[in-house]
Coordinates of C-alpha atoms in Angstrom, one line a residue:
M28 CA -0.2 0.1 0.1
L29 CA 1.0 3.5 -0.8
T30 CA 1.6 6.2 1.7
M31 CA 0.4 9.6 0.7
T32 CA 3.1 12.2 1.7
N33 CA 2.6 15.9 1.0
M34 CA 4.8 17.5 -0.4
D35 CA 7.4 19.0 2.1
G36 CA 7.6 15.1 2.4
T37 CA 5.9 14.7 5.7
R38 CA 2.9 12.3 6.0
P39 CA -0.6 13.7 6.7
I40 CA -2.4 13.7 9.9
R41 CA -4.2 10.3 9.7
V42 CA -7.6 11.1 11.8
M43 CA -10.3 8.6 12.6
L44 CA -14.1 10.3 12.5
V45 CA -16.6 8.6 15.5
D46 CA -20.1 10.0 16.3
N47 CA -23.7 8.8 16.4
Q48 CA -24.7 11.7 14.1
T49 CA -23.9 11.2 10.3
L50 CA -24.4 15.2 9.8
I51 CA -21.6 15.8 12.1
L52 CA -19.4 13.3 10.1
D53 CA -20.0 15.2 7.4
G54 CA -19.2 18.9 8.3
F55 CA -15.9 17.3 11.1
A56 CA -14.7 15.9 7.2
R57 CA -14.6 18.6 4.9
I58 CA -13.0 20.8 7.6
I59 CA -10.2 18.5 8.1
D60 CA -9.9 17.3 4.3
A61 CA -9.1 20.5 3.7
Q62 CA -6.0 20.8 5.1
P63 CA -3.3 20.3 3.3
D64 CA -1.5 18.3 6.7
M65 CA -4.8 16.2 7.7
S66 CA -6.8 13.6 6.3
V67 CA -9.8 11.8 7.7
I68 CA -9.1 7.7 6.8
A69 CA -12.1 6.3 8.2
T70 CA -15.5 7.1 10.6
A71 CA -18.0 5.2 12.8
T72 CA -20.7 5.5 13.9
D73 CA -20.8 3.4 17.3
G74 CA -18.6 2.4 20.1
E75 CA -18.2 -1.0 18.8
T76 CA -17.8 -0.2 15.2
A77 CA -15.5 2.3 15.8
I78 CA -12.9 -0.4 17.8
R79 CA -13.0 -2.6 15.2
T80 CA -12.3 0.1 12.5
A81 CA -10.0 1.7 14.7
R82 CA -7.5 -1.6 15.1
Q83 CA -8.0 -1.9 11.0
A84 CA -7.0 1.9 10.1
K85 CA -4.4 2.9 13.2
P86 CA -5.4 6.4 13.0
D87 CA -3.0 9.0 14.4
V88 CA -5.9 10.9 15.9
I89 CA -9.4 10.2 16.7
L90 CA -12.4 12.5 17.2
M91 CA -14.5 10.3 19.8
D92 CA -18.1 11.8 20.4
I93 CA -18.6 10.9 23.9
R94 CA -22.2 10.4 24.5
M95 CA -23.4 7.8 22.3
P96 CA -26.2 4.6 22.5
G97 CA -24.6 1.3 23.5
L98 CA -20.8 1.6 23.9
D99 CA -20.3 5.6 25.3
G100 CA -17.0 7.4 24.3
I101 CA -15.0 6.9 27.5
Q102 CA -15.9 2.9 27.2
T103 CA -14.5 3.3 23.7
T104 CA -11.3 5.4 24.6
R105 CA -10.0 3.3 26.7
T106 CA -10.6 0.0 24.8
I107 CA -8.8 1.6 21.8
I108 CA -6.1 3.2 23.9
R109 CA -5.3 -0.2 25.6
D110 CA -5.0 -2.0 22.3
L111 CA -3.3 0.8 20.4
P112 CA -1.3 3.4 23.1
E113 CA 0.0 5.6 19.9
T114 CA -3.2 7.0 18.9
H115 CA -4.3 10.3 20.5
I116 CA -8.4 10.6 21.0
I117 CA -10.2 14.0 21.7
G118 CA -13.1 13.6 23.4
L119 CA -16.5 15.6 22.1
T120 CA -19.4 16.5 23.8
S121 CA -21.9 19.6 23.9
Y122 CA -22.4 19.3 27.1
D123 CA -20.0 20.7 29.3
T124 CA -19.6 18.8 32.5
D125 CA -16.5 18.1 34.3
A126 CA -17.2 14.2 34.8
Y127 CA -17.1 13.4 31.1
A128 CA -13.6 15.4 30.7
I129 CA -11.9 13.3 33.5
G130 CA -13.6 10.6 32.5
M131 CA -12.0 11.2 29.3
L132 CA -8.9 11.7 30.3
D133 CA -9.0 8.9 32.9
A134 CA -9.8 6.6 29.6
G135 CA -6.4 7.6 28.0
A136 CA -8.0 11.1 26.1
S137 CA -5.3 13.0 24.9
G138 CA -7.7 16.1 25.6
F139 CA -11.4 17.6 25.4
L140 CA -13.8 20.1 23.3
L141 CA -17.0 21.1 23.3
K142 CA -18.8 20.7 19.2
N143 CA -19.6 24.1 19.7
S144 CA -15.4 24.9 19.8
N145 CA -14.6 27.1 16.2
A146 CA -13.1 24.9 13.3
E147 CA -9.3 26.4 14.2
R148 CA -10.1 25.1 17.4
F149 CA -10.3 21.5 16.5
L150 CA -7.6 21.7 13.6
D151 CA -5.7 23.6 16.6
A152 CA -6.0 20.7 18.9
I153 CA -5.6 17.9 16.5
R154 CA -1.7 19.0 15.7
A155 CA -1.2 19.4 19.7
T156 CA -2.2 15.8 20.9
V157 CA 0.4 14.5 18.2
S158 CA 3.1 16.7 19.0
G159 CA 2.1 14.8 22.3
N160 CA 0.4 18.0 24.3
T161 CA -3.5 17.7 26.4
V162 CA -6.4 20.2 24.9
M163 CA -8.8 21.1 27.2
D164 CA -11.9 23.1 26.1
T165 CA -11.2 26.8 27.7
T166 CA -14.6 26.8 29.9
T167 CA -13.4 23.4 31.8
M168 CA -9.6 24.5 32.3
N169 CA -10.9 27.8 33.7
R170 CA -13.3 26.0 36.3
L171 CA -10.0 23.8 37.5
N172 CA -8.0 26.6 37.4
Q173 CA -10.3 28.7 39.8
R174 CA -10.6 25.8 42.0
L175 CA -6.9 25.6 42.2
A176 CA -6.5 29.0 43.3
A177 CA -9.3 28.7 46.3
A178 CA -8.2 25.2 47.0
S179 CA -4.2 26.9 47.9
A180 CA -5.6 29.7 49.1
R181 CA -8.0 27.3 51.5
T182 CA -4.1 25.2 51.9
S183 CA -2.2 28.6 53.0
T184 CA -4.4 29.9 55.6
T185 CA -4.6 26.4 57.2
A186 CA -1.1 26.0 57.1
K187 CA -1.2 30.0 58.6
A188 CA -3.4 29.3 61.7
S189 CA -1.5 26.4 62.6
A190 CA 1.3 27.6 62.5
D191 CA 0.1 30.7 64.8
D192 CA -1.2 28.1 66.7
G193 CA 2.0 26.8 67.0
E194 CA 1.2 23.5 65.3
T195 CA 2.3 21.5 62.5
S196 CA -0.5 21.3 60.0
D197 CA -1.4 18.0 58.6
S198 CA -1.1 18.1 55.3
G199 CA -4.1 14.9 54.9
N200 CA -6.5 17.4 55.7
N201 CA -5.3 20.4 53.2
D202 CA -7.0 20.9 49.6
L203 CA -3.3 20.0 48.2
P204 CA -0.1 18.7 49.0
D205 CA 2.8 20.7 50.2
F206 CA 3.4 22.6 47.1
T207 CA 5.8 25.8 46.6
S208 CA 4.1 28.6 44.9
R209 CA 6.4 27.9 42.2
E210 CA 4.9 24.6 42.0
H211 CA 1.1 25.8 42.3
A212 CA 2.2 28.1 39.1
I213 CA 3.7 25.5 36.6
L214 CA -0.4 23.0 37.9
A215 CA -1.9 25.9 36.4
R216 CA -0.5 25.9 33.5
I217 CA -0.5 22.3 32.9
V218 CA -4.1 22.2 33.5
Q219 CA -4.0 25.0 30.5
G220 CA -2.3 23.1 28.6
D221 CA 0.8 24.6 28.1
S222 CA 4.1 22.5 26.8
N223 CA 7.5 22.6 28.8
E224 CA 8.5 25.3 26.8
Q225 CA 6.1 27.3 27.7
I226 CA 5.7 27.2 30.9
A227 CA 9.8 28.2 30.9
A228 CA 9.0 30.9 28.8
R229 CA 6.0 32.2 30.2
L230 CA 7.7 32.3 34.0
G231 CA 11.0 32.9 33.1
V232 CA 12.9 30.4 33.9
S233 CA 14.4 27.5 32.1
V234 CA 13.2 23.8 30.4
S235 CA 15.6 22.2 32.9
T236 CA 14.1 23.7 35.7
V237 CA 10.7 23.6 34.9
K238 CA 11.1 19.9 34.1
T239 CA 12.7 19.5 37.9
H240 CA 9.1 21.1 39.1
I241 CA 7.0 19.0 37.3
G242 CA 9.0 15.8 38.7
N243 CA 8.4 17.3 42.0
I244 CA 4.6 18.1 41.5
L245 CA 4.0 14.1 40.0
R246 CA 5.9 13.1 42.8
K247 CA 3.6 15.5 45.6
T248 CA 0.5 13.7 44.1
G249 CA 1.5 9.8 43.2
Q250 CA 1.2 10.6 39.6
T251 CA 3.8 9.7 36.1
N252 CA 2.9 11.9 33.3
R253 CA 0.9 15.2 32.5
V254 CA -2.1 13.6 32.0
R255 CA -2.8 11.6 34.9
L256 CA -2.1 15.2 36.8
I257 CA -5.0 16.6 35.3
V258 CA -7.4 14.1 36.2
W259 CA -5.9 14.6 39.8
A260 CA -6.4 17.5 39.8
A261 CA -9.9 17.4 38.7
R262 CA -11.0 15.2 40.7
H263 CA -9.3 16.2 43.8
L264 CA -10.6 20.0 43.6
H265 CA -13.5 19.1 42.6
G266 CA -14.2 15.5 45.3
L267 CA -14.5 13.3 42.2

């Protein structure tokens, strides 16, 4: 089988679409196929078909509807990621709920977007996930960061009160582990989906310094990667 390449010799991003509404599939396909660096190679309208098709087509990225009859997008994502761990999946939904976002990320997805996002946002998300980044809907990210800031403030207040009373605060009762101010800032940028390079530029530090801080954050939270860290933040700050 011949492998299609762009004029610069690169292979287009192979995208698969999964949605039980054919009008949505057609709309996404037209937008994606109009791009020089990506193409739609397969579609499916239900979870079971999506699993079989993904195993055969081996796409780079899957845009996955979350609410589908039968096997939903979260269950489908978990199975596909188990079989094809190199595939990047972006969850799509019309319902702006943290439970869907957390469920998709927990299943192994690389991102979560609302269907009412503009076309450029979807295209940027596809490119970003292939580069190893996590993408999140802006409103979801904002809510997580608001909870992070609130939890950080409560933790600081508890620590200060304990210090004033001459007591050692019990970190197990705090909302967050004993993060430094820099770790708080970096965790907020991770939730926003920033890369190490973007965080370093924003904070005015080196990439190696960012990596060191991220390692400390992962150790303190008991997580192993960025996606797991975002899931942890969402659950920890929302009581899920």
